[in-house]
Structure formats: C-alpha cells, structure tokens
Short mmCIF file of C-alpha atoms and ligand atoms in Angstrom, two decimals:
data_model
loop_
_atom_site.label_atom_id
_atom_site.label_comp_id
_atom_site.label_asym_id
_atom_site.label_seq_id
_atom_site.Cartn_x
_atom_site.Cartn_y
_atom_site.Cartn_z
CA MET H 1 -0.01 0.03 0.05
CA GLN H 2 1.19 3.52 -0.81
CA LYS H 3 2.42 5.85 2.22
CA LEU H 4 -0.43 8.66 2.16
CA THR H 5 -0.33 11.70 4.16
CA ALA H 6 -3.34 13.48 6.60
CA VAL H 7 -3.56 16.52 7.99
CA ILE H 8 -6.12 16.74 10.78
CA LEU H 9 -7.64 19.60 12.01
CA VAL H 10 -8.20 19.94 15.79
CA GLY H 11 -7.42 23.52 16.71
CA GLY H 12 -9.81 26.82 16.13
CA PRO H 13 -12.67 28.02 18.27
CA GLY H 14 -14.92 24.75 17.77
CA THR H 15 -12.46 22.52 20.28
CA ARG H 16 -14.40 23.10 23.07
CA LEU H 17 -17.44 21.14 24.09
CA GLN H 18 -18.58 22.93 27.15
CA PRO H 19 -18.77 21.76 30.10
CA LEU H 20 -16.45 18.53 29.19
CA THR H 21 -13.43 20.47 27.55
CA ASP H 22 -12.30 22.85 30.63
CA ASP H 23 -8.92 20.73 30.83
CA ARG H 24 -8.54 18.84 26.90
CA PRO H 25 -9.67 19.65 23.58
CA LYS H 26 -12.89 17.48 21.80
CA SER H 27 -10.42 15.52 19.90
CA VAL H 28 -8.88 13.66 23.13
CA LEU H 29 -12.60 13.18 25.22
CA PRO H 30 -12.60 9.40 25.99
CA VAL H 31 -15.15 7.64 23.37
CA LEU H 32 -15.25 3.89 24.80
CA ASN H 33 -12.60 4.60 27.42
CA LYS H 34 -10.13 5.86 24.97
CA PRO H 35 -9.34 9.45 23.34
CA PHE H 36 -11.13 10.04 20.13
CA MET H 37 -7.87 10.66 18.42
CA GLU H 38 -6.89 7.12 18.74
CA HIS H 39 -9.84 5.79 17.02
CA PHE H 40 -9.18 8.38 14.16
CA ILE H 41 -5.89 8.01 13.99
CA ALA H 42 -6.35 3.88 13.77
CA TYR H 43 -9.15 4.76 11.02
CA LEU H 44 -6.46 6.44 8.97
CA ARG H 45 -3.85 3.97 9.42
CA GLN H 46 -6.58 1.19 7.77
CA TYR H 47 -6.15 3.06 4.33
CA GLY H 48 -2.15 3.21 4.75
CA ILE H 49 -2.17 6.64 6.11
CA GLU H 50 0.62 6.72 8.47
CA ASP H 51 2.27 10.29 8.04
CA ILE H 52 -0.34 12.22 10.09
CA ILE H 53 0.04 16.18 10.81
CA LEU H 54 -1.68 17.42 13.51
CA THR H 55 -2.29 21.02 13.82
CA LEU H 56 -3.34 22.43 17.09
CA SER H 57 -4.10 25.50 18.94
CA TYR H 58 -6.71 24.79 21.84
CA LEU H 59 -4.11 22.95 24.93
CA PRO H 60 -1.92 21.52 22.41
CA ASP H 61 -0.04 20.13 25.28
CA VAL H 62 -2.85 17.75 26.32
CA ILE H 63 -3.18 16.20 22.80
CA ARG H 64 0.98 15.72 22.58
CA GLU H 65 0.89 14.26 26.39
CA TYR H 66 -1.69 11.73 24.93
CA LEU H 67 -0.80 10.58 21.69
CA GLY H 68 3.15 11.62 21.82
CA ASP H 69 5.46 10.67 18.39
CA GLY H 70 2.02 8.01 17.01
CA SER H 71 4.53 5.18 17.08
CA ARG H 72 2.19 3.51 19.71
CA TYR H 73 -0.45 3.54 17.12
CA GLY H 74 2.08 2.81 14.34
CA VAL H 75 1.93 5.78 12.49
CA HIS H 76 4.23 9.31 12.52
CA LEU H 77 2.67 12.33 14.24
CA THR H 78 3.96 16.03 13.21
CA TYR H 79 2.43 19.05 15.23
CA CYS H 80 2.15 22.21 13.68
CA LEU H 81 1.08 24.74 16.37
CA GLU H 82 -0.66 28.07 15.85
CA GLU H 83 -0.21 31.05 17.58
CA GLU H 84 -3.52 32.11 17.17
CA PRO H 85 -5.97 29.91 15.41
CA LEU H 86 -5.21 30.30 11.51
CA GLY H 87 -8.62 28.91 10.19
CA THR H 88 -8.97 25.53 8.62
CA ALA H 89 -7.54 26.39 5.29
CA GLY H 90 -4.58 28.56 7.18
CA ALA H 91 -3.72 25.52 9.59
CA VAL H 92 -2.88 23.25 6.32
CA LYS H 93 -0.78 26.09 4.64
CA ASN H 94 0.99 26.16 8.12
CA ALA H 95 1.79 22.59 7.67
CA GLU H 96 3.13 23.23 3.79
CA ALA H 97 6.41 22.09 4.47
CA TYR H 98 5.21 18.48 4.94
CA LEU H 99 2.79 18.27 1.75
CA GLY H 100 4.54 17.12 -1.47
CA ASN H 101 1.72 14.96 -3.05
CA THR H 102 -1.99 14.49 -2.73
CA PHE H 103 -3.17 14.85 0.46
CA PHE H 104 -6.28 14.12 2.73
CA VAL H 105 -7.28 16.90 5.02
CA LEU H 106 -9.87 16.11 8.01
CA ASN H 107 -12.04 17.71 10.43
CA GLY H 108 -10.93 16.29 13.76
CA ASP H 109 -14.35 16.21 15.32
CA VAL H 110 -16.16 13.98 12.73
CA PHE H 111 -16.34 9.72 12.97
CA THR H 112 -17.39 7.96 10.08
CA ASP H 113 -16.60 4.69 8.47
CA MET H 114 -16.23 6.28 5.12
CA ASP H 115 -13.78 4.47 2.42
CA LEU H 116 -10.72 6.41 1.98
CA GLY H 117 -9.76 4.21 -0.58
CA ASP H 118 -12.56 4.28 -2.48
CA MET H 119 -12.89 8.16 -2.00
CA LEU H 120 -9.12 8.46 -3.30
CA ALA H 121 -10.12 6.52 -6.18
CA PHE H 122 -12.77 8.51 -7.01
CA HIS H 123 -10.52 11.83 -6.86
CA ARG H 124 -7.95 10.24 -9.26
CA GLU H 125 -10.55 9.26 -11.66
CA ASN H 126 -12.24 12.71 -11.85
CA LYS H 127 -8.51 14.49 -12.07
CA ALA H 128 -9.74 16.75 -9.32
CA LYS H 129 -7.92 19.45 -7.74
CA ALA H 130 -10.10 19.03 -4.80
CA THR H 131 -12.46 16.45 -3.63
CA ILE H 132 -15.05 16.96 -1.10
CA SER H 133 -16.61 14.29 1.09
CA LEU H 134 -20.09 14.52 1.41
CA THR H 135 -22.99 13.27 3.90
CA TRP H 136 -26.91 14.02 3.66
CA VAL H 137 -28.32 15.59 6.97
CA ASP H 138 -32.15 16.53 7.58
CA ASP H 139 -31.07 20.37 8.13
CA PRO H 140 -28.24 21.69 6.25
CA SER H 141 -27.95 24.87 7.82
CA ALA H 142 -25.29 24.20 10.49
CA PHE H 143 -22.93 22.78 7.78
CA GLY H 144 -21.41 23.51 4.49
CA VAL H 145 -24.06 22.77 1.98
CA VAL H 146 -22.48 21.83 -1.22
CA GLU H 147 -24.45 21.68 -4.45
CA THR H 148 -23.07 18.90 -7.30
CA ASP H 149 -24.10 18.16 -10.97
CA SER H 150 -24.96 15.13 -12.58
CA GLU H 151 -21.61 14.34 -12.57
CA LYS H 152 -20.58 14.77 -8.91
CA ARG H 153 -18.73 18.22 -9.95
CA VAL H 154 -18.95 20.39 -7.05
CA LYS H 155 -21.15 23.77 -8.39
CA GLN H 156 -21.51 25.79 -5.35
CA PHE H 157 -20.14 25.70 -1.53
CA ILE H 158 -22.11 27.90 0.75
CA GLU H 159 -20.95 27.78 4.28
CA LYS H 160 -23.90 27.82 7.08
CA PRO H 161 -26.83 29.34 5.04
CA PRO H 162 -30.16 29.96 6.31
CA LEU H 163 -32.34 26.91 6.03
CA ALA H 164 -34.57 28.70 3.72
CA GLU H 165 -31.28 29.15 1.19
CA ALA H 166 -29.75 25.62 1.22
CA THR H 167 -30.48 24.40 -2.51
CA THR H 168 -29.74 20.71 -1.24
CA ASN H 169 -29.70 18.34 2.04
CA TRP H 170 -25.93 17.10 0.79
CA ILE H 171 -23.58 18.67 3.24
CA ASN H 172 -19.56 19.18 3.44
CA ALA H 173 -18.60 15.96 5.57
CA GLY H 174 -15.12 17.63 6.28
CA THR H 175 -12.80 14.95 4.73
CA TYR H 176 -10.96 16.47 1.49
CA ILE H 177 -8.44 15.28 -0.73
CA LEU H 178 -6.08 17.94 -2.01
CA GLU H 179 -3.35 18.28 -4.70
CA PRO H 180 -0.65 20.47 -3.19
CA GLU H 181 -1.32 23.23 -6.21
CA VAL H 182 -4.00 24.21 -4.11
CA LEU H 183 -1.88 25.60 -1.20
CA GLU H 184 -0.75 28.22 -3.65
CA TYR H 185 -4.24 29.64 -3.09
CA ILE H 186 -3.94 30.01 0.80
CA PRO H 187 -2.32 33.36 2.10
CA ALA H 188 0.43 32.52 4.67
CA ASN H 189 0.17 33.31 8.16
CA THR H 190 -3.62 34.30 7.94
CA HIS H 191 -6.58 33.30 8.71
CA TYR H 192 -8.34 31.46 5.94
CA MET H 193 -11.17 29.01 5.73
CA PHE H 194 -11.79 26.13 3.26
CA GLU H 195 -15.13 26.71 3.78
CA ARG H 196 -15.48 30.34 3.13
CA GLY H 197 -11.98 30.83 1.05
CA LEU H 198 -10.50 28.36 -0.76
CA PHE H 199 -13.60 26.05 -1.91
CA PRO H 200 -15.74 29.23 -3.51
CA HIS H 201 -12.37 30.44 -4.61
CA LEU H 202 -11.20 27.22 -6.86
CA LEU H 203 -15.04 27.30 -7.88
CA GLY H 204 -14.53 30.71 -9.23
CA THR H 205 -11.64 29.94 -11.16
CA GLY H 206 -13.53 26.51 -12.88
CA ALA H 207 -10.53 24.17 -11.03
CA PRO H 208 -12.03 20.70 -11.25
CA VAL H 209 -13.64 20.37 -7.33
CA TYR H 210 -15.66 17.17 -6.68
CA GLY H 211 -17.97 15.91 -4.27
CA TYR H 212 -17.87 12.29 -2.95
CA PRO H 213 -21.08 11.22 -1.68
CA TYR H 214 -21.39 8.77 1.45
CA ARG H 215 -24.65 7.69 2.99
CA GLY H 216 -23.18 5.37 5.83
CA TYR H 217 -22.66 6.37 9.51
CA TRP H 218 -21.35 9.91 9.78
CA LEU H 219 -21.44 12.21 13.40
CA ASP H 220 -19.55 15.76 13.88
CA MET H 221 -18.90 15.60 17.34
CA GLY H 222 -20.39 19.31 17.54
CA THR H 223 -22.21 18.82 21.25
CA PRO H 224 -22.14 16.76 24.11
CA GLU H 225 -25.62 15.56 22.98
CA LYS H 226 -23.77 14.31 19.76
CA TYR H 227 -20.55 13.47 21.69
CA PHE H 228 -23.28 11.01 23.95
CA SER H 229 -25.01 9.84 20.81
CA LEU H 230 -21.51 8.69 19.46
CA ASN H 231 -20.51 6.36 22.64
CA VAL H 232 -24.10 4.57 22.36
CA ASP H 233 -24.22 4.01 18.51
CA LEU H 234 -20.73 2.19 19.10
CA LEU H 235 -22.09 0.22 22.07
CA LEU H 236 -24.73 -0.67 19.79
CA SER H 237 -23.12 -1.30 17.08
CA LYS H 238 -24.94 1.05 14.75
CA VAL H 239 -21.22 1.83 13.78
CA THR H 240 -18.03 0.03 14.25
CA GLY H 241 -14.23 0.93 14.28
CA PRO H 242 -10.68 -0.62 14.30
CA LEU H 243 -10.70 -0.22 18.04
CA VAL H 244 -14.25 -1.18 19.14
CA SER H 245 -14.47 -4.55 20.53
CA ILE H 246 -17.68 -4.98 22.39
CA SER H 247 -18.42 -8.12 21.36
CA GLY H 248 -16.82 -10.34 24.21
CA GLN H 249 -19.38 -11.79 27.14
CA ASN H 250 -23.23 -11.16 25.38
CA GLY H 251 -21.97 -7.33 25.23
CA ILE H 252 -20.95 -7.10 28.86
CA TYR H 253 -17.33 -6.16 28.64
CA TYR H 254 -14.98 -5.54 31.43
CA SER H 255 -11.36 -5.26 32.00
CA GLN H 256 -9.89 -8.08 34.07
CA ASP H 257 -9.05 -5.76 37.23
CA ALA H 258 -12.64 -4.77 37.29
CA VAL H 259 -14.14 -5.59 40.62
CA ILE H 260 -18.14 -6.90 39.69
CA HIS H 261 -19.68 -7.78 43.14
CA PRO H 262 -21.66 -11.29 42.07
CA ALA H 263 -24.85 -9.79 42.93
CA ALA H 264 -24.78 -7.22 40.74
CA VAL H 265 -26.99 -7.22 37.37
CA MET H 266 -26.13 -5.83 34.21
CA ALA H 267 -27.81 -5.71 31.01
CA ALA H 268 -25.91 -5.35 27.65
CA PRO H 269 -24.39 -3.55 25.92
CA VAL H 270 -21.83 -2.24 28.90
CA MET H 271 -18.17 -1.48 28.99
CA ILE H 272 -16.46 -1.31 32.30
CA ASP H 273 -12.35 -0.18 32.55
CA GLY H 274 -9.83 -1.34 34.63
CA GLY H 275 -9.97 -0.79 38.37
CA SER H 276 -13.39 0.23 38.27
CA ARG H 277 -15.64 -1.89 41.44
CA ILE H 278 -19.37 -2.68 41.04
CA GLY H 279 -20.93 -3.04 44.47
CA GLN H 280 -23.71 -5.34 45.42
CA GLY H 281 -27.24 -4.75 44.33
CA VAL H 282 -26.01 -2.41 41.55
CA ARG H 283 -28.35 -2.55 38.73
CA ILE H 284 -26.14 -1.28 35.21
CA LYS H 285 -28.46 -0.99 32.02
CA GLY H 286 -26.55 -0.31 28.79
CA PRO H 287 -25.82 1.18 26.84
CA VAL H 288 -23.50 2.14 29.61
CA VAL H 289 -19.65 3.00 29.42
CA ILE H 290 -17.37 3.10 32.52
CA GLY H 291 -14.33 4.47 32.68
CA ARG H 292 -10.92 3.51 35.24
CA ASP H 293 -11.19 3.46 38.99
CA CYS H 294 -15.05 4.29 39.04
CA ARG H 295 -17.22 3.37 42.00
CA LEU H 296 -20.70 1.92 41.92
CA GLU H 297 -21.62 1.50 45.46
CA ASP H 298 -24.10 -0.76 46.72
CA GLY H 299 -27.78 -0.56 45.23
CA ALA H 300 -26.90 2.21 42.72
CA SER H 301 -28.63 2.19 39.47
CA ILE H 302 -27.39 3.43 35.93
CA GLU H 303 -28.96 3.03 32.84
CA ASN H 304 -27.97 5.06 29.51
CA ALA H 305 -24.55 6.84 30.81
CA VAL H 306 -20.99 7.68 30.25
CA LEU H 307 -18.82 7.85 33.28
CA TRP H 308 -15.28 8.85 32.66
CA ASP H 309 -12.54 8.01 35.25
CA ASN H 310 -12.74 8.13 39.09
CA VAL H 311 -16.38 8.31 39.25
CA THR H 312 -18.16 7.70 42.65
CA ILE H 313 -21.82 6.88 42.22
CA GLY H 314 -23.12 6.82 45.88
CA ALA H 315 -25.39 3.84 47.23
CA GLY H 316 -29.05 3.77 45.96
CA ALA H 317 -28.08 6.55 43.45
CA ARG H 318 -29.70 6.38 40.23
CA LEU H 319 -28.59 7.57 36.83
CA ASN H 320 -30.08 8.10 33.63
CA GLN H 321 -28.92 9.46 30.54
CA CYS H 322 -25.89 11.42 31.59
CA ILE H 323 -22.58 11.87 31.09
CA VAL H 324 -20.51 12.20 33.97
CA SER H 325 -16.86 13.61 33.42
CA ASN H 326 -13.49 12.51 35.93
CA ASN H 327 -13.09 12.80 39.52
CA VAL H 328 -17.24 13.57 40.01
CA THR H 329 -18.81 12.00 43.17
CA ILE H 330 -22.78 11.65 43.04
CA GLY H 331 -23.91 11.28 46.47
CA SER H 332 -25.79 8.77 47.71
CA ASN H 333 -29.47 8.17 47.17
CA ARG H 334 -29.42 11.26 44.55
CA GLU H 335 -31.10 11.03 41.27
CA VAL H 336 -29.77 12.78 37.74
CA VAL H 337 -31.07 12.31 34.71
CA ASN H 338 -30.83 13.84 31.44
CA CYS H 339 -27.31 15.74 32.98
CA VAL H 340 -23.54 16.45 31.81
CA VAL H 341 -22.00 16.27 34.92
CA THR H 342 -18.70 17.85 36.02
CA PRO H 343 -16.91 18.61 39.17
CA SER H 344 -17.74 22.45 38.76
CA GLN H 345 -20.99 21.98 36.55
CA THR H 346 -24.34 20.28 35.92
CA VAL H 347 -26.19 21.01 32.81
CA PRO H 348 -28.61 19.41 30.83
CA LEU H 349 -27.33 16.79 28.40
CA LEU H 350 -30.15 16.32 25.78
CA ARG H 351 -32.51 19.54 24.84
CA GLN H 352 -35.97 18.89 25.59
N1 LIG F 401 -6.02 23.97 13.60
C1 LIG F 401 -7.17 24.57 13.60
N2 LIG F 401 -6.99 25.73 13.21
N3 LIG F 401 -8.55 23.86 13.33
C2 LIG F 401 -9.34 24.38 13.04
C3 LIG F 401 -9.67 25.74 13.21
C4 LIG F 401 -8.34 26.40 13.14
O1 LIG F 401 -8.09 27.56 13.27
N4 LIG F 401 -10.58 26.03 13.35
C5 LIG F 401 -11.37 24.95 12.80
N5 LIG F 401 -10.72 23.99 13.20
C6 LIG F 401 -10.96 22.67 13.26
C7 LIG F 401 -11.88 22.34 14.62
O2 LIG F 401 -11.31 21.45 15.66
C8 LIG F 401 -12.68 20.60 14.18
O3 LIG F 401 -11.93 19.73 14.10
C9 LIG F 401 -12.82 21.29 12.21
O4 LIG F 401 -11.81 22.18 11.95
C10 LIG F 401 -13.89 21.89 11.84
O5 LIG F 401 -14.62 22.86 13.03
P1 LIG F 401 -16.15 22.93 13.61
O6 LIG F 401 -15.86 24.39 14.50
O7 LIG F 401 -16.22 21.87 14.23
O8 LIG F 401 -16.78 23.41 12.25
P2 LIG F 401 -18.11 23.03 11.76
O9 LIG F 401 -18.49 21.58 12.79
O10 LIG F 401 -19.20 24.04 12.66
O11 LIG F 401 -18.28 23.15 10.35
C11 LIG F 401 -17.37 22.22 9.91
O12 LIG F 401 -17.55 20.94 9.77
C12 LIG F 401 -18.77 20.66 9.27
C13 LIG F 401 -19.16 19.09 9.24
O13 LIG F 401 -18.78 18.25 10.40
C14 LIG F 401 -17.30 22.60 8.41
O14 LIG F 401 -16.47 22.32 7.77
C15 LIG F 401 -18.53 22.58 7.63
O15 LIG F 401 -18.48 22.91 6.19
C16 LIG F 401 -19.19 21.09 7.49
O16 LIG F 401 -19.81 20.94 7.12
MG1 LIG F 402 -17.45 20.16 13.94
#
C-alpha cells in the first residue's frame, strides 16, 4: 500500500464542547474509554495513512502528551502549532512543508466509516484538484452546503446558509483530498477557511472540484449530545471502528482488573474499564460505559450513561441519560437524569 499523508484539524474555536472541555480539547474526549483521536488515527491507518500532521491551537500539550510521536499506533505524528487559530485552510498552509503529494485533510471531530481508499480512487478518476466528502442531513443549515451536478462536480459551496437558502441536503462531511497546488491559493500566516475562502475561490476559477457522496454512518461530535450519541451508537454497533471490540461476554465487556460483585445485575451493552468496582445489588442497564477506577456503591442504578474515570456513584443513587466527567462524586440516593456532570457544573444533556 502506498504511504499517504493526512492533516487533521484539531484546533480553532470549535475545539470546546462545554462543559466537558475545560481541561482537554474535544479531540481527546474518551470514546469507549479511549481518546477520540486514537480511534481517528486507527481509522486512517486502515487506509495506509501513516504520516499524520495534527494542527493544534487549543491546549496543544494535552494532545501531545496523549499521543506522543505516534509510534504506539504505528504512525508518525507531526504537530503544527498555531499561536492564534489560522482557520481550517490557514492551518493546512502552516503545514505546507510536509505536503508534497496528494494529501487528505480531515476535520478532527467527525466519526465515520467512510472508505477513504474509494474516495481516493474517485479523486484520481476525476482528476480533481479537490474532492470534498459529502453526507446527507435533515437540516443542512449548520453545515457547508454543497451542490453538485450529475457528474458529481461541485457547482456551489455555501457555508452555514439560512435553511431557506440551502439548495440541497448534501453537506460537507469534513474530509477532503487535495492536490498540493491548491496550497498556492491559501495566504500564509493569515486566518483563512476552506469553507468560506478556498473552496468558493477554486470554484470561481473553474478548477475541478468534486463531491464524493457517502450514505453510511457520519457524526460530527460538536455538542455533548452528539458526543453521547457516538458512544451509544458504538455500543449498540450502529457503527464500528478498528478499535472497537464489544463483542465479548454477550455485550458485557469488562477489564480483568474490574471488580464486579456477583449480585450486581447488568444488561448489555456495557463496557467497564480497569480498576472499577461495582457493588452489591448495583443495576446497570446498557448502553453504559464506565471508565477507570470508578466506584458504583451498593444498590446504585445506572442506565444509558457515559462515566469517565474516577467517578463515584453513591449507594442507592440513580442515574439515567448522563455523561459524568472525571473525579465526580454523586451522593448517595441522589437521582440524576439527563445531565452532563463535571466537578464544577451540572447542565442538561439533551434539550427537551
Ligand atoms: N488547526 C485548526 N485551526 N483547526 C481548526 C481551526 C483553526 O483555526 N478552526 C477549526 N478547526 C478544526 C476544528 O477543531 C474541527 O475539528 C474542524 O476544524 C471543523 O471545525 P468546527 O468548528 O467543528 O466546524 P463545524 O463543525 O461548525 O463546520 C465544519 O464541519 C462541518 C462538518 O462537520 C465545516 O467544515 C462545515 O462545512 C462542515 O459541514
Ligand atoms: Mg464540527
């Protein structure tokens, strides 16, 4: 397989997903107990993409500490830092020194099982300068709306138009394949976006820009609600990924050093990480993810929940439809429903 390069966009203002991102960018939020970027890197590696450039601006050291030089994942990671966010295209321009051949650019907050090999073949067949992956959504107004002709050539790209002005439900899915020449059109050291700058500009010059439609699973992890859905969808096998293995023990998967009381009751799908202790009479009804070193005290009951690390759920407490971040203690007999709970805040998870 040919060695390929990808640039992942993980900086900018959109890296926060409050209240979960006070101490980490969204790209390393745990998804089934592994940082999101680990899933992302494993996905790229499936297609022979082993040279990966991460463009960072928000809390860059947290990402670097998690991922290191990439050798643990069988890839080579390069970090390109922005003092101030340079915008999606500006961030790629900042990485120009590493980009000699056709390369991928990916929004770093999307989970999909789209076939990148097929997308590359499509890009080459069409001799495109840029190929934009597309996905179909009910409400395109929060996305880049991409109109194509019958040959899949892009006619128009409009970023976040009012709903009435969206001419199609096909939107920019946030994965691009680009020829290095297009970098010439991106100003250096300037804030510049693909969505509002480069793509409209290329279309204006008549350059061959194509849209690659994909109808499978696609999710932009842009809100706590979407982040929650991603964990649930993976647990329910609505989508899978190279790092996802939840088939063990009838959908109940726990680390060997988790301690589960024999009188705890569990309904799949449930995933429990190492060091966690599940007490007597605890009821867990999946989909549920429990991180490292959590404690569910006797008689607690949780359903439809994502717990990060070192969370304590007091005896008799009841949790439903919640994300609980690191180091939170929920008091005994409390009832918490539809909430994102962090050490400093509790906010609603799903808008009713
Ligand atoms: N390095 C860097 N620098 N990365 C950035 C910057 C920046 O200045 N600005 C944004 N990013 C990264 C974000 O971290 C994210 O991973 C990705 O670029 C997209 O930014 P979001 O803030 O999540 O944008 P969006 O979701 O509102 O819209 C984008 O994604 C949609 C698909 O999910 C656009 O590309 C839309 O056109 C698209 O439909
Ligand atoms: Mg996004």
